[in-house]
Structures are given as structure tokens and as C-alpha cells.
Amino acid sequence: MSEKENVVVLGGGIGGLSVGYFLARTGRYHVTVLEKAPVIGGLCASFEHDGFTLDYGAHKIYSVIPGVLDEIRDLMGERLLTLPKKNRLFLRGHLVDYPLKLGNLASVLGFGTFLKLGIGYALELARGFANRQPPRSYEEYMIQRFGRPAYELVFEPLADKVWGDPATLHPEMARARVPASGGLEVILKLLGIKKETAETNAEFFYYPRAGFGDLPQAMREEIEARGGQVLVNVEVQGFERDANRVRSVRAAVDGQPQEFPCDYLVSSIPLSLLERMIFGEGESAAADELQFRHLVLVYVFAKRDLALEDQWIFFPEREFIFSRIFEQKQMNPELGPEGRTTICCDFTCDEDSWQWAASDDELAQKAVEGLVKAGFVTADEVENTLVLRRRNFYPRYDLQYVEKMKAVDARLQQVENLLLTGRIGMYNYNNSDHCVDMGRFIAENLTAGRPPVEVWNDLAQRVAAYKIVD
Ligand SMILES: Cc1cc2nc3c(=O)[nH]c(=O)nc-3n(C[C@H](O)[C@H](O)[C@H](O)COP(=O)(O)OP(=O)(O)OC[C@H]3O[C@@H](n4cnc5c(N)ncnc54)[C@H](O)[C@@H]3O)c2cc1C
């Protein structure tokens, strides 16, 4: 064996694969990625179903983090398509531009509502000049930026559908998810006088022509080409420890026990699972306090070549079960057969919600009803449906989440050679470009000889500034 240091990465989603890819590329580490599922990619994978290549909801490659798109272009080259972004919001039976523009809203909502939105916004603007307190919740953040009428019309129902009661959400949720401009800039944008920038709205994006899952696949190929390994069907059973370091990972690979020595352990698996593996099953996990929402995806297959003009459309109104719909063939028509299409309807819910308790048939029926009502398919065009569920995929930043995360970090940082990455692994509401950035950051800093705890704390600060760009 070489003198390379061993890094074991838990989880083969884009978070785990990114860190594996950047570490393997340095030539200094032997990388082993351990994935529980039979396939790699996690939520960034693609899968085959009924003649289609499907993603887990709308996934685009876009980034405002310097250098990240260059890294992805270098990795994927000709495997990427460049697409102009087309996405809107469905409101009161009409499609309106998203991010919102008042001119566009006016024609759809009528003069009365339009005036109400304008007055609401002007009132908030005036309050802004009167030294108002910084926002304490998602609700206050959005009202201060857009005014109460616009908040109640669009942002409150959409946020409630995705994360639950916005008054109990940390303002950080809004900062990470919504273009952060304020004051005059918002007015100018709403009036359509000032354009959105690349920082707030992607005009184009990249998409792997073979399906989004080709991005994690390309990373896997590079890790393997550099002598690393990416193993699937792995059940991690525990760790061997010397004092405060993990010395090796015990796992069953395809049912066979194996031990993986590690100088560094990087985890992208759920935090409470990791915590229990380290401190023992009987212990309570600080990470249990963190809140998540479950994800549901309903794919509706229909007998028509294309159903939408957009790649994806947001649905804030509560009468629709979904908060977004996405047509796979808008990314690349070759991902499905001619004369047929599929629309993926996504939404989130809590463990104790009626949606989570509902049968797949009931959810599918509600999704189809919504699509028919919105006019994107007719009932007799619908051929069949597929319902997929994923537990705890949406971090929900409640008002205390910063303190909760500090407690988790303090506990896990007792392990000196451990680092966290990814969306679930680091409890960060993020996209794949952020996962790429995390992987690159970890690799650069470990290679520079910095102790993991320093890298961890700096990464946590970096991650806190990430923004999702629509
Ligand atoms: C509807 C939707 C739309 C999105 N749109 C976009 C978009 O447009 N652009 C974008 O870039 N991103 C988008 N994202 C976000 C993107 O999917 C995530 O940022 C990304 O998938 C997070 O990757 P991850 O590796 O952190 O987590 P995951 O994908 O969850 O990967 C974690 C991996 O760990 C594995 N694992 C779990 N437990 C164990 C264990 N005990 N042992 C070993 N392995 C384990 C899991 O099987 C999984 O493969 C979207 C997400 C959703 C749901």
C-alpha cells in the first residue's frame, strides 16, 4: 500500500463524493467512499423508470461561488448542456414571472390587489427609514422586504407549504432562500426597471445531458481513476477508536465484514445517526433536537410530448398539494420517449402530517387533480404515477437552530479526526454546488496541514453564508 493517508467518507451523495473527488485529486490521500444504498448519488442521482431517466425533482447546476462552475465544467466537459432558465410561479390561475415583477403581477391580479401590494410595500419602506428592529423570524424578514400584502399572497403560503409556520422559522431561512436585496433595489426590480443579477437569479444553468445523476457518476469515475474506491451496499457498523480519534470504520459490504483504516473520517450521513455510532446507541443525540421535513415526489406520466413551457413552476397556493412541478423532458427531450412525458410534483411535510400518513394512491390522486385543475394535463392523458418518499431531507431552521447546532458541533468535535459535509451531514439548506464547494474547501485545508477542528469551524462559517439562487 502507498504512504497516502486514508480518508473514509460516509455517504455517496454529492456531498460525500465531492469531498472524495477533491481529496483524491491531490494525490495525497487514499479515498474510500462508503454508501449504504445500492447506487451512488443520493438525492442528486437519476434513475430509470417506465422508459424515462428521472431525477429526484428539479435539479439544475448553477453557482455564484467563485470557481465552482469552473470545477464542474472541468470535470464534466461535453457531458454538460447549457440551458436558458425558464421558471415561473402559478398564482390565481396564471403564470407569473419569478422572481416577482409588479408589472407582470398587475396584469394577472387586477388593479385593486396590485395597489394593495404597492401600498403594503411603501409602508414597509417608510418603516425601514424609521430605524426598525432587525427581523426575528422568516415572517418579519419577508414583510420588511416585500410588505405584508405580498408576503400573505405569495411568500407566507409557499414557506408554510415547504417548511411550516414561517413565524417559527429563523430569518436565516429567508436569507438563504430569497434574493436578499432591500429598499430601493426591491422596488426597482419589482417594477422591472432593474434586472435581477446572477447573484439573485440564474439566467442559464448547466445540466448533465444523461440526467443529473451523471454529475455524481463523473466524480465516482475520477475517484476510482486515482486509486480510490466507492463502495455501495455498505452497512457501517461502528468505529474503532484510539482516545479521541477514529482509527477505522467497521462495515459490512454486501454482507461481508470489512474494516477500513482511516486517518480522517468525513461524514455526510444524518447527524443523529453519526452521533449514536460514535457515542453509543443508548445515548441521546444532541442532533435529535434539529428539525427536518420529509420530502414527497409524485411523478405523473402522461400521453403527450410536453406539458409545460417552463422547466419548473412554483405553486404557493394551498389548494395544490405540491409546491413545485418539474418536467424532466424540458432538461433534455432525450430523457423520455416521444409522445409521452412526466411531471414530477414535489412537496414537503412533517412526520405527523396527513400527507405523510396518506397512501401513495391518495397522494397521486391529489397531484393529478392539481395538474388537471392548473390545465397542464387532462385526466385522460394520465397513464400512471409513481410516488417516492424521503425522510428528513429538508433542514428546517427553527428559531433556536443556531444554538442546537452549536451543541451538536461541541459534542462531535470531541473526535479530532472527524469532519462533516453535505446537506444532511452538516445540517445546511444547500444545493449541489455548495456540496462541491464544501468538498473543495475541506481538501484544500487538509492538504495545507490544518487540524480538522479548525477546518470544521471555518467551513461552518462559510456554509452559513451560502445562498440558494433560483
Ligand atoms: C426537490 C429538490 C430540488 C433540488 N434542486 C436542486 C437544484 O436545482 N440544484 C442543486 O444543485 N441542488 C438541488 N437540490 C439539493 C440537492 O439535492 C442536495 O444539495 C444534495 O443532494 C445534497 O447531497 P448530500 O450528499 O449532502 O445528501 P444526500 O443526497 O442525502 O446523500 C447522502 C448519502 O448518504 C447515504 N447514507 C445515509 N446513511 C448512510 C449510512 N449509514 N452509511 C452510508 N451511507 C449512508 C445516503 O444513502 C445518501 O446516498 C434539490 C433537492 C430537492 C429535494
Coordinates of C-alpha atoms and ligand atoms in Angstrom, one line a residue:
M1 CA 0.0 0.0 0.0
S2 CA 1.2 3.6 -0.7
E3 CA 2.1 6.1 2.0
K4 CA -1.0 8.1 1.3
E5 CA -3.2 9.0 4.2
N6 CA -6.5 7.1 4.4
V7 CA -9.7 9.1 4.3
V8 CA -13.0 7.3 4.8
V9 CA -16.1 9.2 3.6
L10 CA -19.5 8.1 4.9
G11 CA -22.3 8.6 2.3
G12 CA -22.0 8.6 -1.5
G13 CA -24.3 11.5 -2.3
I14 CA -22.9 14.6 -4.0
G15 CA -21.7 15.8 -0.5
G16 CA -19.6 12.7 0.1
L17 CA -18.4 12.3 -3.5
S18 CA -17.3 15.9 -3.8
V19 CA -15.0 15.7 -0.8
G20 CA -13.8 12.3 -2.1
Y21 CA -13.1 13.7 -5.5
F22 CA -11.2 16.8 -4.4
L23 CA -9.1 14.8 -1.9
A24 CA -8.3 12.0 -4.4
R25 CA -7.2 14.7 -6.9
T26 CA -4.5 16.0 -4.6
G27 CA -2.7 12.6 -4.9
R28 CA -2.0 12.6 -1.1
Y29 CA -5.0 10.6 0.1
H30 CA -6.4 7.2 -0.4
V31 CA -10.1 7.8 -0.5
T32 CA -12.9 5.2 0.3
V33 CA -16.5 6.3 0.0
L34 CA -19.0 4.1 1.7
E35 CA -22.6 4.3 0.5
K36 CA -25.5 2.4 2.1
A37 CA -27.7 2.3 -0.9
P38 CA -27.2 0.1 -4.0
V39 CA -26.5 3.2 -6.1
I40 CA -24.5 6.4 -5.6
G41 CA -25.7 10.0 -5.9
G42 CA -28.2 10.3 -3.1
L43 CA -30.8 12.9 -4.0
C44 CA -28.6 14.0 -6.9
A45 CA -28.9 10.6 -8.6
S46 CA -31.0 9.8 -11.6
F47 CA -32.9 6.5 -12.1
E48 CA -34.7 4.7 -14.9
H49 CA -38.5 4.2 -14.8
D50 CA -41.0 3.3 -17.4
G51 CA -38.7 4.4 -20.3
F52 CA -37.7 7.7 -18.7
T53 CA -34.4 8.8 -17.0
L54 CA -35.7 10.7 -13.9
D55 CA -34.2 13.0 -11.3
Y56 CA -35.4 13.4 -7.7
G57 CA -37.2 16.7 -8.5
A58 CA -35.9 19.7 -10.5
H59 CA -32.1 19.9 -10.3
K60 CA -30.0 22.5 -12.1
I61 CA -26.3 23.2 -11.9
Y62 CA -25.7 26.8 -11.0
S63 CA -23.4 28.6 -8.6
V64 CA -22.4 32.1 -7.5
I65 CA -19.5 30.7 -5.5
P66 CA -16.2 31.7 -7.3
G67 CA -14.7 28.8 -9.2
V68 CA -17.4 26.2 -8.5
L69 CA -18.9 26.2 -12.0
D70 CA -15.3 26.1 -13.5
E71 CA -14.7 22.9 -11.4
I72 CA -17.9 21.3 -12.6
R73 CA -17.1 22.3 -16.3
D74 CA -13.6 20.9 -15.9
L75 CA -15.0 17.6 -14.5
M76 CA -17.8 17.1 -17.0
G77 CA -16.9 18.9 -20.2
E78 CA -19.0 17.7 -23.1
R79 CA -21.3 15.9 -20.7
L80 CA -23.0 19.2 -19.8
L81 CA -25.8 21.0 -21.6
T82 CA -26.3 24.8 -21.2
L83 CA -29.9 25.7 -20.8
P84 CA -31.7 29.0 -20.6
K85 CA -33.7 29.0 -17.3
K86 CA -37.5 29.1 -17.6
N87 CA -39.4 29.0 -14.4
R88 CA -42.5 30.8 -13.2
L89 CA -45.0 30.9 -10.3
F90 CA -48.6 29.8 -10.7
L91 CA -50.9 32.3 -9.0
R92 CA -54.7 32.7 -9.2
G93 CA -54.8 30.6 -12.4
H94 CA -52.0 32.4 -14.1
L95 CA -48.3 32.0 -14.7
V96 CA -46.3 35.0 -13.4
D97 CA -42.6 35.8 -13.5
Y98 CA -40.4 34.5 -10.7
P99 CA -38.6 36.4 -9.1
L100 CA -41.7 38.6 -8.9
K101 CA -42.2 41.7 -11.0
L102 CA -45.0 44.1 -10.2
G103 CA -45.8 44.9 -13.8
N104 CA -46.4 41.3 -14.5
L105 CA -48.4 40.8 -11.3
A106 CA -50.6 43.8 -12.1
S107 CA -51.9 42.3 -15.3
V108 CA -52.7 39.0 -13.5
L109 CA -54.0 40.2 -10.2
G110 CA -56.1 43.2 -11.2
F111 CA -55.6 46.8 -10.2
G112 CA -57.1 46.5 -6.6
T113 CA -54.7 43.8 -5.5
F114 CA -51.8 45.5 -7.3
L115 CA -52.5 48.7 -5.5
K116 CA -52.6 46.8 -2.2
L117 CA -49.2 45.3 -2.8
G118 CA -47.8 48.7 -3.7
I119 CA -49.2 50.4 -0.6
G120 CA -48.0 47.5 1.6
Y121 CA -44.6 47.8 0.2
A122 CA -44.5 51.6 0.6
L123 CA -45.5 51.3 4.2
E124 CA -42.7 48.8 5.0
L125 CA -40.2 51.0 3.1
A126 CA -41.3 54.0 5.3
R127 CA -40.9 51.9 8.4
G128 CA -37.4 50.9 7.2
F129 CA -36.3 54.6 7.3
A130 CA -37.6 54.8 10.9
N131 CA -34.9 52.6 12.4
R132 CA -36.8 49.4 12.6
Q133 CA -35.5 46.3 14.5
P134 CA -33.7 43.6 12.6
P135 CA -36.1 40.8 11.6
R136 CA -36.5 38.0 14.3
S137 CA -38.2 35.4 12.0
Y138 CA -38.7 34.5 8.4
E139 CA -42.1 36.2 8.6
E140 CA -40.6 39.5 9.7
Y141 CA -37.8 39.3 7.2
M142 CA -40.2 38.9 4.3
I143 CA -42.7 41.5 5.4
Q144 CA -39.8 44.0 5.8
R145 CA -38.7 43.3 2.3
F146 CA -41.9 42.9 0.4
G147 CA -44.7 44.3 2.6
R148 CA -47.4 42.4 4.3
P149 CA -49.8 42.0 1.3
A150 CA -47.1 40.5 -0.9
Y151 CA -46.0 38.3 2.0
E152 CA -49.5 37.0 2.5
L153 CA -50.2 36.5 -1.2
V154 CA -47.0 34.6 -2.1
F155 CA -44.3 34.1 0.5
E156 CA -46.3 33.0 3.5
P157 CA -48.2 30.2 1.8
L158 CA -45.2 29.0 -0.1
A159 CA -42.9 29.0 3.0
D160 CA -45.7 27.4 5.1
K161 CA -46.0 24.6 2.5
V162 CA -42.3 24.0 2.3
W163 CA -41.2 24.5 6.0
G164 CA -44.3 25.0 8.1
D165 CA -45.4 28.2 10.0
P166 CA -43.0 31.0 8.8
A167 CA -43.4 32.8 12.2
T168 CA -41.5 30.0 13.8
L169 CA -38.7 30.0 11.2
H170 CA -35.3 31.6 11.7
P171 CA -34.7 34.7 9.4
E172 CA -31.7 32.8 8.1
M173 CA -34.1 30.6 6.2
A174 CA -35.2 33.6 4.2
R175 CA -31.7 35.0 3.7
A176 CA -30.5 31.7 2.3
R177 CA -33.6 31.1 0.1
V178 CA -34.7 34.5 -1.1
P179 CA -32.9 37.2 -3.1
A180 CA -31.7 39.5 -0.3
S181 CA -31.9 42.9 -1.9
G182 CA -33.8 45.5 0.1
G183 CA -35.1 49.1 -0.1
L184 CA -35.0 50.8 -3.4
E185 CA -33.4 47.8 -5.2
V186 CA -36.5 45.7 -4.4
I187 CA -38.8 48.4 -5.8
L188 CA -36.8 48.8 -9.0
K189 CA -36.8 45.0 -9.5
L190 CA -40.5 44.6 -8.8
L191 CA -41.2 47.4 -11.3
G192 CA -38.9 45.6 -13.8
I193 CA -36.6 48.7 -14.0
K194 CA -33.6 46.9 -12.5
K195 CA -32.8 43.4 -13.6
E196 CA -32.1 40.6 -11.3
T197 CA -28.3 39.8 -11.2
A198 CA -26.5 36.5 -11.5
E199 CA -26.4 36.6 -7.6
T200 CA -30.2 36.5 -7.3
N201 CA -31.5 34.8 -10.4
A202 CA -29.8 32.3 -12.8
E203 CA -30.4 33.2 -16.4
F204 CA -28.9 30.0 -17.6
F205 CA -27.8 26.8 -15.9
Y206 CA -25.9 23.6 -16.7
Y207 CA -27.5 20.2 -16.8
P208 CA -25.8 16.8 -17.5
R209 CA -27.3 15.5 -20.8
A210 CA -27.6 12.0 -19.4
G211 CA -29.5 13.1 -16.3
F212 CA -28.4 14.9 -13.1
G213 CA -27.0 11.7 -11.8
D214 CA -24.2 11.9 -14.3
L215 CA -22.6 14.6 -12.0
P216 CA -22.0 12.2 -9.1
Q217 CA -21.1 9.5 -11.6
A218 CA -18.3 11.7 -13.0
M219 CA -17.0 12.2 -9.5
R220 CA -17.0 8.5 -8.8
E221 CA -15.1 7.8 -12.0
E222 CA -12.4 10.4 -11.1
I223 CA -12.1 9.0 -7.5
E224 CA -11.6 5.4 -8.9
A225 CA -9.2 6.6 -11.6
R226 CA -7.0 8.0 -8.9
G227 CA -6.9 4.7 -7.0
G228 CA -9.8 5.4 -4.6
Q229 CA -12.8 3.2 -4.1
V230 CA -16.6 4.0 -4.0
L231 CA -18.5 1.1 -2.4
V232 CA -22.2 0.6 -2.4
N233 CA -24.5 -1.7 -0.4
V234 CA -22.4 -0.9 2.7
E235 CA -23.7 -1.1 6.2
V236 CA -21.5 0.9 8.6
Q237 CA -21.5 -0.9 11.9
G238 CA -19.2 1.2 14.1
F239 CA -15.8 2.7 14.6
E240 CA -12.6 1.6 16.3
R241 CA -11.2 4.4 18.3
D242 CA -8.0 5.4 20.0
A243 CA -8.7 8.0 22.6
N244 CA -10.2 10.9 20.6
R245 CA -9.6 9.6 17.1
V246 CA -11.4 7.2 14.9
R247 CA -8.8 4.6 13.8
S248 CA -11.0 2.5 11.5
V249 CA -14.6 2.0 10.3
R250 CA -16.2 -1.4 10.7
A251 CA -18.7 -2.2 7.9
A252 CA -20.5 -5.0 6.1
V253 CA -20.0 -4.7 2.3
D254 CA -22.6 -6.8 0.5
G255 CA -23.0 -8.6 3.9
Q256 CA -19.2 -9.4 4.3
P257 CA -17.5 -7.7 7.3
Q258 CA -14.6 -5.4 6.4
E259 CA -12.5 -2.8 8.3
F260 CA -11.4 0.5 6.7
P261 CA -8.4 2.2 8.4
C262 CA -8.8 6.0 8.5
D263 CA -6.6 8.9 9.3
Y264 CA -9.5 11.2 8.6
L265 CA -13.3 10.4 8.7
V266 CA -15.6 12.7 6.7
S267 CA -19.3 12.2 7.3
S268 CA -22.3 13.2 5.0
I269 CA -24.8 10.9 6.7
P270 CA -27.5 12.1 9.1
L271 CA -26.0 13.7 12.2
S272 CA -28.0 11.8 14.9
L273 CA -27.0 8.5 13.3
L274 CA -23.4 9.5 13.3
E275 CA -23.6 10.8 16.9
R276 CA -25.1 7.5 18.0
M277 CA -22.5 5.4 16.1
I278 CA -19.8 7.4 17.9
F279 CA -21.2 7.7 21.4
G280 CA -23.3 4.6 21.6
E281 CA -26.9 3.6 20.9
G282 CA -28.2 4.2 24.4
E283 CA -27.1 7.8 24.5
S284 CA -29.4 10.6 23.5
A285 CA -28.2 12.6 20.5
A286 CA -27.9 16.4 20.5
A287 CA -28.7 16.2 16.8
D288 CA -32.2 14.8 17.7
E289 CA -33.2 18.4 18.5
L290 CA -32.7 19.5 14.9
Q291 CA -35.8 19.8 12.8
F292 CA -36.3 18.3 9.4
R293 CA -39.2 18.0 6.9
H294 CA -39.9 14.9 4.8
L295 CA -39.8 15.1 1.0
V296 CA -42.5 13.6 -1.2
L297 CA -42.2 13.3 -5.0
V298 CA -45.2 12.3 -7.2
Y299 CA -44.3 11.6 -10.8
V300 CA -47.3 11.8 -13.2
F301 CA -46.8 10.1 -16.6
A302 CA -48.9 11.4 -19.4
K303 CA -49.6 10.8 -23.1
R304 CA -48.4 14.0 -24.6
D305 CA -45.0 15.0 -25.8
L306 CA -44.5 18.0 -23.5
A307 CA -46.9 19.5 -20.9
L308 CA -45.1 22.7 -19.7
E309 CA -43.3 25.6 -21.2
D310 CA -41.1 26.0 -18.1
Q311 CA -38.6 23.6 -16.6
W312 CA -40.3 24.1 -13.2
I313 CA -43.1 26.1 -11.7
F314 CA -43.7 27.1 -8.1
F315 CA -47.2 26.7 -6.6
P316 CA -47.7 28.9 -3.4
E317 CA -51.5 28.3 -3.2
R318 CA -52.7 25.8 -0.6
E319 CA -55.3 24.3 -2.9
F320 CA -52.5 22.5 -4.7
I321 CA -50.8 19.7 -2.7
F322 CA -47.4 20.3 -4.4
S323 CA -45.2 23.4 -4.0
R324 CA -43.4 22.9 -7.3
I325 CA -43.8 20.9 -10.5
F326 CA -40.9 19.9 -12.9
E327 CA -40.9 18.4 -16.4
Q328 CA -37.9 16.1 -16.9
K329 CA -38.0 16.3 -20.7
Q330 CA -37.6 20.1 -20.5
M331 CA -34.0 19.4 -19.4
N332 CA -33.3 17.1 -22.3
P333 CA -36.1 15.6 -24.5
E334 CA -34.0 12.5 -24.9
L335 CA -34.6 11.6 -21.3
G336 CA -38.0 10.2 -22.2
P337 CA -39.9 8.6 -25.1
E338 CA -41.5 10.6 -27.8
G339 CA -45.2 11.3 -27.3
R340 CA -45.0 10.8 -23.6
T341 CA -43.9 13.0 -20.7
T342 CA -43.7 13.0 -16.9
I343 CA -44.2 15.8 -14.4
C344 CA -42.6 15.5 -11.0
C345 CA -44.7 17.2 -8.3
D346 CA -42.7 17.9 -5.1
F347 CA -43.7 18.9 -1.6
T348 CA -42.6 18.5 2.0
C349 CA -44.4 17.6 5.1
D350 CA -44.0 16.6 8.8
E351 CA -43.9 13.1 10.2
D352 CA -47.4 13.7 11.8
S353 CA -49.0 15.4 8.8
W354 CA -51.9 13.9 6.9
Q355 CA -49.7 13.9 3.7
W356 CA -47.2 11.6 5.3
A357 CA -49.9 9.3 6.6
A358 CA -51.8 9.3 3.3
S359 CA -51.5 6.3 0.9
D360 CA -49.4 6.7 -2.3
D361 CA -52.7 6.4 -4.2
E362 CA -54.2 9.3 -2.4
L363 CA -51.2 11.5 -2.9
A364 CA -51.0 10.6 -6.6
Q365 CA -54.7 11.4 -7.0
K366 CA -54.3 14.8 -5.4
A367 CA -51.2 15.6 -7.6
V368 CA -53.1 14.6 -10.7
E369 CA -56.2 16.7 -9.6
G370 CA -53.9 19.7 -9.2
L371 CA -52.2 19.3 -12.6
V372 CA -55.6 18.9 -14.3
K373 CA -57.0 21.9 -12.4
A374 CA -54.0 24.1 -13.4
G375 CA -54.5 22.9 -17.0
F376 CA -51.2 21.2 -17.6
V377 CA -52.7 17.8 -18.4
T378 CA -56.1 16.3 -18.9
A379 CA -57.3 13.4 -16.8
D380 CA -57.5 11.1 -19.7
E381 CA -53.9 11.8 -20.7
V382 CA -52.6 10.5 -17.4
E383 CA -51.2 7.0 -17.8
N384 CA -49.8 6.2 -14.4
T385 CA -48.0 7.6 -11.3
L386 CA -45.0 6.9 -9.1
V387 CA -44.7 8.1 -5.5
L388 CA -41.3 8.4 -3.7
R389 CA -40.7 9.5 -0.2
R390 CA -37.6 10.6 1.6
R391 CA -37.4 11.1 5.3
N392 CA -35.7 14.2 6.9
F393 CA -34.3 15.8 3.8
Y394 CA -35.3 19.4 4.3
P395 CA -33.4 21.1 7.2
R396 CA -36.0 23.3 9.0
Y397 CA -34.2 26.3 10.6
D398 CA -36.3 26.9 13.7
L399 CA -35.7 29.9 15.9
Q400 CA -33.2 28.0 18.1
Y401 CA -31.4 26.1 15.4
V402 CA -28.1 28.0 15.8
E403 CA -27.8 27.1 19.5
K404 CA -28.8 23.5 18.7
M405 CA -26.2 23.2 16.0
K406 CA -23.5 24.5 18.4
A407 CA -24.4 21.7 20.9
V408 CA -24.0 19.1 18.1
D409 CA -20.7 20.6 17.0
A410 CA -19.3 20.7 20.5
R411 CA -20.2 17.0 21.0
L412 CA -18.9 15.7 17.7
Q413 CA -15.7 17.8 17.8
Q414 CA -14.5 15.5 20.6
V415 CA -13.5 13.3 17.7
E416 CA -10.3 15.0 16.5
N417 CA -10.1 13.5 13.0
L418 CA -13.7 13.9 12.1
L419 CA -15.2 16.4 9.5
L420 CA -18.8 17.0 8.3
T421 CA -20.0 17.8 4.9
G422 CA -23.2 17.9 2.8
R423 CA -26.8 18.9 3.3
I424 CA -27.9 16.4 5.9
G425 CA -24.3 15.7 7.1
M426 CA -23.9 19.4 8.1
Y427 CA -27.5 20.4 8.6
N428 CA -27.4 23.0 5.9
Y429 CA -30.1 24.0 3.5
N430 CA -28.0 23.7 0.4
N431 CA -27.6 22.7 -3.3
S432 CA -25.1 20.5 -5.0
D433 CA -22.8 23.5 -5.9
H434 CA -22.5 24.1 -2.1
C435 CA -21.6 20.5 -1.6
V436 CA -18.9 20.9 -4.3
D437 CA -17.6 24.0 -2.5
M438 CA -17.5 22.2 0.8
G439 CA -15.6 19.3 -0.7
R440 CA -13.1 21.6 -2.3
F441 CA -12.7 23.6 0.9
I442 CA -12.0 20.6 3.0
A443 CA -9.5 19.2 0.6
E444 CA -7.6 22.5 0.3
N445 CA -7.4 23.0 4.0
L446 CA -6.5 19.4 5.0
T447 CA -3.8 19.4 2.3
A448 CA -2.5 22.6 3.8
G449 CA -2.0 20.7 7.1
R450 CA -4.7 22.5 9.1
P451 CA -6.2 20.5 12.0
P452 CA -9.7 19.2 11.2
V453 CA -11.4 21.2 14.0
E454 CA -10.1 24.5 12.5
V455 CA -11.3 23.4 9.1
W456 CA -14.6 22.4 10.6
N457 CA -15.2 25.8 12.2
D458 CA -14.1 27.8 9.2
L459 CA -16.3 25.6 7.0
A460 CA -19.3 26.2 9.3
Q461 CA -18.9 30.0 8.8
R462 CA -18.5 29.6 5.1
V463 CA -21.6 27.4 4.9
A464 CA -23.7 30.0 6.9
A465 CA -23.2 32.4 4.0
Y466 CA -24.5 30.1 1.3
K467 CA -27.5 31.2 -0.8
I468 CA -29.8 29.2 -3.0
V469 CA -30.2 31.0 -6.3
D470 CA -33.4 30.4 -8.2
Ligands
LIG1 C1 -36.8 18.8 -4.9 C2 -35.3 19.2 -4.8 C3 -34.8 20.1 -5.7 C4 -33.4 20.4 -5.7 N1 -32.9 21.2 -6.6 C5 -31.6 21.4 -6.7 C6 -31.0 22.1 -7.8 O1 -31.7 22.7 -8.6 N2 -29.7 22.2 -7.8 C7 -28.9 21.7 -6.9 O2 -27.7 21.8 -7.0 N3 -29.4 21.0 -5.8 C8 -30.7 20.9 -5.7 N4 -31.3 20.2 -4.6 C9 -30.4 19.9 -3.5 C10 -29.5 18.7 -3.7 O3 -30.3 17.6 -3.9 C11 -28.7 18.5 -2.4 O4 -28.0 19.6 -2.1 C12 -27.8 17.3 -2.4 O5 -28.5 16.1 -2.9 C13 -27.3 17.0 -1.0 O6 -26.3 16.0 -1.1 P1 -25.8 15.2 0.1 O7 -24.7 14.3 -0.3 O8 -25.5 16.1 1.2 O9 -27.1 14.4 0.7 P2 -27.8 13.1 0.1 O10 -28.1 13.2 -1.3 O11 -28.9 12.8 1.0 O12 -26.7 12.0 0.2 C14 -26.4 11.3 1.5 C15 -26.0 9.9 1.1 O13 -25.6 9.2 2.4 C16 -26.1 7.9 2.3 N5 -26.2 7.4 3.7 C17 -27.2 7.7 4.6 N6 -26.9 6.9 5.7 C18 -25.8 6.2 5.5 C19 -25.1 5.2 6.2 N7 -25.4 4.9 7.5 N8 -24.0 4.7 5.7 C20 -23.6 5.0 4.4 N9 -24.3 5.9 3.6 C21 -25.4 6.5 4.2 C22 -27.5 8.1 1.6 O14 -27.9 6.8 1.0 C23 -27.1 9.1 0.5 O15 -26.7 8.5 -0.7 C24 -32.6 19.9 -4.7 C25 -33.2 19.0 -3.7 C26 -34.5 18.6 -3.8 C27 -35.1 17.7 -2.9

